[in-house]
Structure formats: structure tokens, C-alpha cells
Amino acid sequence: TVDESELLTVPDGWKEPAFTREDNPKGLLEESSFATLFPKYREAYLKECWPLVQKALDEHFVNATLDLIEGSMTVTTTKKTFDPYAIIRARDLIKLLARSVPFEQAVRILQDDVACDIIKIGTLVRKRDTFIKRRGRLLGPKGSTLKALELLTNCYIMVQGNTVSALGPFSGLKEVRKVVLDTMKNIHPIYNIKTLMIKRELSKDPELRSQSWERFLPKFKRKNLKKRKEPKKKTTKKEYTPFPPPQPESQIDKELASGEYFMKERQKKRKQVEEIKAKQADAVKKRQEERNKAFIPPKEKPAVKTKKASTEKIDIEAIKEKVKNAKKKKLGALPVEEVKLKMAADEKKKKKK
């Protein structure tokens, strides 16, 4: 008796056996071929590394040709080719080389446990400036965001032009595609990187493998929601009424109401002239008032504020005495006390002599 849970689990380090000639001894029935174009700037690099590409594909019995005139690469099967999936891997190899992936990384696609994914991002954003900003956000400062993503997914990622080429295991490629598409939808890659880091730590715990991880994963919500712009002039709908609006009065109705209809032509002309004269008089009066405004002096503020009269009583006799003492004194003369002191000092000097 074998436990069912043991049958469902895959042991660690297990690999699927490689496809050998014994699995397909008679080879392939038809010849298959794939071709892809490459840009002009890749011509020099492909010319250098093409012998290495041919050597790698010869091991799987696949021919490769480089046409520099047309700017294309072609891979074809041979009579010795026994692996039917080898041509698909060879097609992916030339695609990656055309997308600026170096040969050292692109040749890994020929391994059984490695796959590739070329994500087209050029048509996901309308504006060119926005596309360049979001593509730069995927790279990060000095390629730090891309390096973190490579370490978490175990994939090689190459951002070139309007495509993102990824090379690695299937589980990692799935995560890379999700992060790239979210970045183009204006979701910063740091949020997905945090989620991947948490998943990586949770996968190490054997107890949590069979449980849901929703409670551990962070939930990021957008904070800055754009409010809908309201129009400056708001039109309010009138209440619906089944009755039509009243008919506007005609010129004859107005004349009948004022009695002008029954007046003679002379009277009508006289009335019109009087109205014109009244209007002209009003206009002249207004014009004159505007001219006279220049001659009206502005209101000036008082320069010095008037002090309130002091209610204290003034001693007149004391003031009179001060005036008398001032009259007795000569201008520039010393006071009496100082004169006496000076005379005494002069006498003492004379006695000493």
C-alpha cells in the first residue's frame, strides 16, 4: 500500500530523462525550417559568434545559415535529426540572438529545463514619453530593479527596444511576464518584487506549502484616485411642462398697448426725435460729470492731531518769578554762586604770591 500524497509529490532534484536516439530511431519524416530577420546593428556580433552557434546546433543535428545580404538567420532540420523539438529550440535561439541577447545566455535555450519568452511592450502604452519612463522604471537605477527580478525568478532578462526577452525556468518566466505587464500598466515593479520575496520565504516552510498564502501577501491599493473634473458652467434642466410657452408680443401689439398705433406719422416722428434728444442729453450729462471728477480735490487727512486741553491748573506766580530771575541775569553771565567762588579762589592766589 502506497500513500496517495507521496505519489503526487515530486522528489527534490528529480529531472526528466533526456530525449535520445533510442526514443526516435527512424528520425523525422519531413524537413522543417524557421527564419528570422535581425537588425543592422547586430550584424557585426552575429558574424563573430556564428561559428559557435553552428557548433552548438550541430550537436542536435540542426543546420544554421546566416544571410548578411537579406539580414536573416535560418535553421533547418537534417536527416540525422531525431529530436522533433530541437528545431523549436533552434528557432528560439535565433530569435534571442536577434533581440540582442548574448550568445552565452541564448545557447542555454537548447537545454531541456530552460525556456524563453519574448514580451512585446511597444503597443501597451500610447504616448512615447510615458513608455520610455515605464521602461526605465523596469530597469531601475543602474539596473538594480532588473537585477533583483533576475535573482528572484532565476531568469535572464534583457530589455531591448520594444521587447523584453526572458530566459529561464517556466515558473520564473510566468512571474517575469506578470511584472513586465504590470509595470506597463503603471504598477511599480517594487510591489511585485516584495510579493516574490515573501513567496520565496514561505516556500521554504514545508507546513505552509499546502496552505493559502493570501494572509501573508501584501495588498497594495492606489491612494491617489483621480477625481472627475466638473464643468465650470453647470446646466440645470428645466422642469418639463406639456404646455407650450406663451407667444411673444409682436411690434403691433406693443404699439397698441402704448397707444402709439393710433398716433399720426408726424406725432410718431416727433416722439422719436424727443427720445433721441433725451438720450443725447443724458450722454452729455454723464460725460460732463466724468470730466468734472478731475477738478474735485481729494479729501486730505489732518497733518497734526489736536491735543486735548489739559485740565491741570497752571501756577502763574511761579512762572512770573522765573521770568524776573531770568531778566536779572546777563546773557552769557555765570550764576551768582559761581562768581563768589571764583573771587575767593583769586584772593587766595594773590596772598600766596
XYZ file of C-alpha atoms in Angstrom:
353
model
C 0.000 0.000 0.000
C 1.327 3.428 -1.042
C 0.093 6.735 0.356
C -1.562 8.922 -2.337
C 0.140 12.122 -1.056
C 3.545 10.538 -1.787
C 2.546 9.771 -5.392
C 1.510 13.393 -6.071
C 4.712 14.977 -4.765
C 7.828 15.236 -6.930
C 11.064 14.369 -5.110
C 13.686 17.108 -4.829
C 16.342 17.139 -7.529
C 14.354 14.905 -9.897
C 14.798 15.583 -13.622
C 13.043 14.188 -16.645
C 15.330 11.882 -18.628
C 16.835 13.365 -21.797
C 15.405 12.539 -25.245
C 17.837 10.167 -27.005
C 18.084 8.494 -30.435
C 16.658 5.290 -28.953
C 13.371 7.139 -28.380
C 13.132 8.007 -32.114
C 15.494 5.715 -34.111
C 13.922 6.374 -37.559
C 14.275 10.174 -37.374
C 11.907 12.740 -38.865
C 9.716 12.369 -41.929
C 9.769 15.962 -43.233
C 12.294 18.776 -43.207
C 11.341 21.827 -41.102
C 12.880 25.291 -41.194
C 12.490 28.657 -39.472
C 13.909 32.043 -40.440
C 14.064 35.391 -38.631
C 15.360 38.841 -39.539
C 17.897 40.734 -37.428
C 18.633 44.496 -37.210
C 21.661 46.043 -38.912
C 23.497 46.821 -35.649
C 23.594 43.064 -34.739
C 25.405 42.114 -37.938
C 28.960 42.512 -36.581
C 28.253 40.493 -33.394
C 26.452 37.675 -35.230
C 29.290 37.443 -37.750
C 31.752 36.844 -34.875
C 29.709 34.323 -32.875
C 28.118 32.422 -35.800
C 30.718 29.560 -35.765
C 29.811 28.958 -32.096
C 26.077 28.922 -32.989
C 26.672 26.341 -35.727
C 28.763 24.198 -33.380
C 26.050 24.242 -30.683
C 23.312 23.333 -33.202
C 25.393 20.575 -34.837
C 25.208 18.629 -31.581
C 21.426 18.450 -32.143
C 21.866 17.835 -35.916
C 20.342 21.161 -36.971
C 21.821 23.320 -39.745
C 22.097 27.122 -39.374
C 22.752 29.675 -42.117
C 23.450 33.408 -41.838
C 22.453 35.642 -44.775
C 24.091 39.059 -44.387
C 22.626 40.395 -47.657
C 18.992 39.829 -46.633
C 19.766 40.222 -42.923
C 18.236 36.909 -41.866
C 19.075 33.728 -39.936
C 17.678 30.304 -40.934
C 17.655 26.960 -39.101
C 16.684 23.655 -40.764
C 16.478 20.009 -39.719
C 18.599 17.264 -41.362
C 18.188 13.530 -41.970
C 20.122 12.830 -38.760
C 17.814 14.966 -36.554
C 15.941 12.684 -34.144
C 14.543 15.192 -31.593
C 11.404 16.830 -33.066
C 11.564 19.679 -30.536
C 15.188 20.591 -31.436
C 14.051 22.806 -34.331
C 11.746 24.774 -31.987
C 14.664 25.380 -29.623
C 16.861 26.417 -32.573
C 14.126 28.881 -33.677
C 14.061 30.402 -30.162
C 17.874 30.631 -30.218
C 17.975 32.775 -33.391
C 15.083 34.894 -32.078
C 17.001 35.661 -28.878
C 20.162 36.469 -30.824
C 18.181 38.918 -32.964
C 16.855 40.592 -29.781
C 20.404 41.481 -28.540
C 20.711 38.545 -26.102
C 24.393 37.477 -25.900
C 25.294 34.015 -27.232
C 26.458 32.786 -23.781
C 22.918 33.218 -22.443
C 20.954 32.377 -25.613
C 22.635 28.963 -26.016
C 21.038 27.852 -22.722
C 17.711 27.513 -24.581
C 18.971 24.209 -26.006
C 18.717 22.674 -22.501
C 15.542 20.761 -21.551
C 14.699 22.693 -18.358
C 15.147 26.185 -19.921
C 12.521 28.115 -21.903
C 12.246 31.652 -23.269
C 9.579 34.331 -23.548
C 9.707 37.464 -25.720
C 7.238 40.039 -24.346
C 6.146 42.827 -26.710
C 5.693 46.062 -24.750
C 5.737 48.641 -27.569
C 1.951 48.712 -28.112
C 0.907 48.661 -24.425
C 1.357 52.441 -23.898
C 0.137 55.145 -26.288
C 2.491 58.042 -25.532
C 6.186 57.572 -26.341
C 7.411 59.616 -23.336
C 5.283 57.559 -20.918
C 6.560 54.325 -22.498
C 10.218 55.376 -22.027
C 9.582 56.317 -18.362
C 7.899 52.987 -17.562
C 10.587 51.002 -19.389
C 13.214 52.874 -17.340
C 11.255 52.048 -14.187
C 11.542 48.352 -15.085
C 15.329 48.698 -15.346
C 15.664 50.742 -12.142
C 18.614 52.943 -11.080
C 21.755 51.407 -12.621
C 19.757 48.230 -13.434
C 19.113 47.392 -9.757
C 15.385 46.555 -10.199
C 16.117 44.232 -13.122
C 18.913 42.524 -11.164
C 16.600 41.918 -8.179
C 13.978 40.442 -10.524
C 16.579 38.141 -12.085
C 17.683 36.847 -8.666
C 14.089 36.169 -7.524
C 12.914 34.441 -10.719
C 16.216 32.701 -11.700
C 15.779 34.135 -15.203
C 17.985 36.182 -17.515
C 16.092 39.331 -18.614
C 17.064 41.611 -21.500
C 15.181 44.866 -22.174
C 15.806 45.989 -25.747
C 13.710 48.460 -27.750
C 10.036 47.450 -27.775
C 10.552 43.927 -26.377
C 11.650 42.205 -23.168
C 13.427 38.860 -23.640
C 13.401 36.441 -20.706
C 15.272 33.129 -20.436
C 14.880 30.632 -17.590
C 12.548 28.091 -15.958
C 8.812 28.116 -16.742
C 7.743 29.256 -13.256
C 10.158 32.205 -13.396
C 9.012 33.235 -16.889
C 5.422 33.411 -15.671
C 6.419 35.833 -12.891
C 8.575 37.927 -15.249
C 5.688 38.372 -17.705
C 3.363 39.441 -14.877
C 5.852 42.021 -13.543
C 6.572 43.456 -17.019
C 2.902 43.825 -17.951
C 2.056 45.368 -14.560
C 4.891 47.886 -14.965
C 3.493 48.925 -18.349
C 0.085 49.343 -16.636
C 1.654 51.887 -14.231
C 2.150 49.499 -11.274
C 5.648 49.908 -9.839
C 7.769 46.707 -10.009
C 8.840 47.084 -6.345
C 5.369 45.875 -5.256
C 5.709 42.640 -7.245
C 9.313 42.199 -6.044
C 8.143 42.397 -2.412
C 5.470 39.765 -3.129
C 8.047 37.465 -4.756
C 10.383 37.816 -1.766
C 7.593 36.815 0.640
C 6.624 33.837 -1.573
C 10.250 32.719 -1.660
C 10.470 32.662 2.146
C 7.087 30.915 2.508
C 8.042 28.162 0.052
C 10.924 27.131 2.353
C 8.452 26.161 5.103
C 7.117 22.606 4.402
C 3.984 23.159 6.528
C 2.849 26.213 4.528
C 3.266 24.593 1.098
C -0.256 23.158 1.096
C -1.895 26.273 2.635
C -3.148 29.513 1.102
C -0.666 32.425 1.257
C -3.226 35.250 0.854
C -2.935 36.354 4.506
C 0.862 36.798 4.210
C 0.970 38.631 0.875
C 0.742 42.446 0.940
C -2.253 44.181 -0.599
C -1.316 47.400 -2.327
C -4.077 49.870 -3.093
C -3.899 53.056 -5.090
C -4.160 56.113 -2.857
C -4.248 58.950 -5.360
C -7.509 58.392 -7.190
C -8.188 60.991 -9.812
C -11.394 62.889 -9.205
C -13.694 63.532 -12.110
C -13.392 67.079 -13.400
C -16.577 69.080 -13.010
C -17.539 71.652 -15.655
C -17.397 75.358 -14.777
C -20.864 76.076 -16.122
C -23.394 73.583 -14.853
C -26.560 73.410 -16.928
C -29.718 72.661 -14.967
C -32.586 71.073 -16.810
C -35.889 72.901 -16.644
C -38.967 71.158 -15.392
C -40.968 69.519 -18.128
C -44.335 71.113 -18.892
C -46.740 69.768 -21.508
C -47.975 73.283 -22.389
C -46.107 75.375 -24.983
C -44.546 78.713 -23.931
C -46.686 81.889 -24.355
C -46.479 83.552 -27.750
C -44.189 86.632 -27.698
C -45.798 90.030 -28.347
C -45.325 91.486 -31.807
C -44.397 95.101 -32.572
C -48.069 95.955 -33.401
C -49.219 94.517 -30.037
C -46.702 96.711 -28.213
C -47.832 99.799 -30.161
C -51.479 99.036 -29.405
C -50.694 98.667 -25.680
C -48.848 102.032 -25.544
C -51.338 103.829 -27.846
C -48.666 104.650 -30.403
C -50.517 102.696 -33.078
C -53.268 105.326 -33.253
C -50.856 108.283 -33.500
C -50.223 110.128 -36.760
C -46.920 109.989 -38.667
C -45.922 113.498 -37.543
C -46.545 112.656 -33.901
C -44.558 109.439 -34.203
C -41.567 111.272 -35.750
C -41.760 113.984 -33.092
C -41.762 111.367 -30.352
C -38.733 109.619 -31.879
C -36.845 112.934 -32.080
C -37.668 113.733 -28.443
C -36.411 110.302 -27.352
C -33.157 110.774 -29.282
C -32.662 114.234 -27.742
C -33.331 112.884 -24.244
C -30.720 110.158 -24.794
C -28.197 112.691 -26.088
C -28.803 114.970 -23.077
C -28.203 112.064 -20.698
C -24.988 111.158 -22.514
C -23.729 114.782 -22.387
C -24.554 114.993 -18.659
C -22.625 111.793 -17.895
C -19.662 112.948 -19.953
C -19.569 116.289 -18.126
C -19.685 114.578 -14.740
C -16.698 112.401 -15.678
C -14.726 115.483 -16.780
C -15.553 117.379 -13.548
C -14.215 114.495 -11.457
C -10.653 115.593 -12.319
C -11.253 119.026 -10.698
C -12.671 117.744 -7.419
C -9.901 117.938 -4.751
C -9.282 114.748 -2.764
C -10.027 114.660 0.926
C -6.845 115.293 2.895
C -6.130 113.815 6.264
C -5.274 116.220 9.133
C -1.486 116.628 9.433
C -1.313 117.018 13.244
C -3.762 115.603 15.639
C -5.215 118.206 18.046
C -4.193 117.524 21.577
C -6.845 117.559 24.206
C -6.764 120.581 26.515
C -5.114 119.668 29.782
C -7.324 120.069 32.789
C -4.392 120.655 35.205
C -4.122 124.134 36.852
C -1.103 126.305 35.892
C 0.830 128.139 38.687
C 1.101 131.677 37.229
C 3.065 133.152 40.172
C 5.852 130.580 39.858
C 6.206 131.395 36.149
C 6.455 135.175 36.960
C 9.310 134.583 39.438
C 11.249 132.568 36.863
C 10.897 135.376 34.342
C 12.148 138.009 36.861
C 15.242 135.919 37.718
C 15.970 135.480 34.046
C 15.830 139.229 33.385
C 18.340 139.976 36.203
C 20.879 137.606 34.622
C 23.032 138.824 31.777
C 23.349 136.780 28.652
C 26.406 134.538 28.931
C 26.991 135.538 32.651
C 27.744 132.959 35.302
C 25.333 132.465 38.217
C 25.951 134.456 41.472
C 27.218 131.492 43.496
C 29.843 130.572 40.899
C 31.066 134.193 40.739
C 31.594 134.283 44.526
C 33.587 131.023 44.456
C 35.786 132.320 41.636
C 36.555 135.586 43.514
C 37.544 133.672 46.672
C 39.952 131.496 44.651
C 41.596 134.598 43.083
C 42.204 136.184 46.519
C 43.944 133.057 47.831
C 46.323 133.067 44.824
C 47.280 136.734 45.496
C 48.073 136.007 49.182
C 50.406 133.161 48.249
C 52.343 135.381 45.923
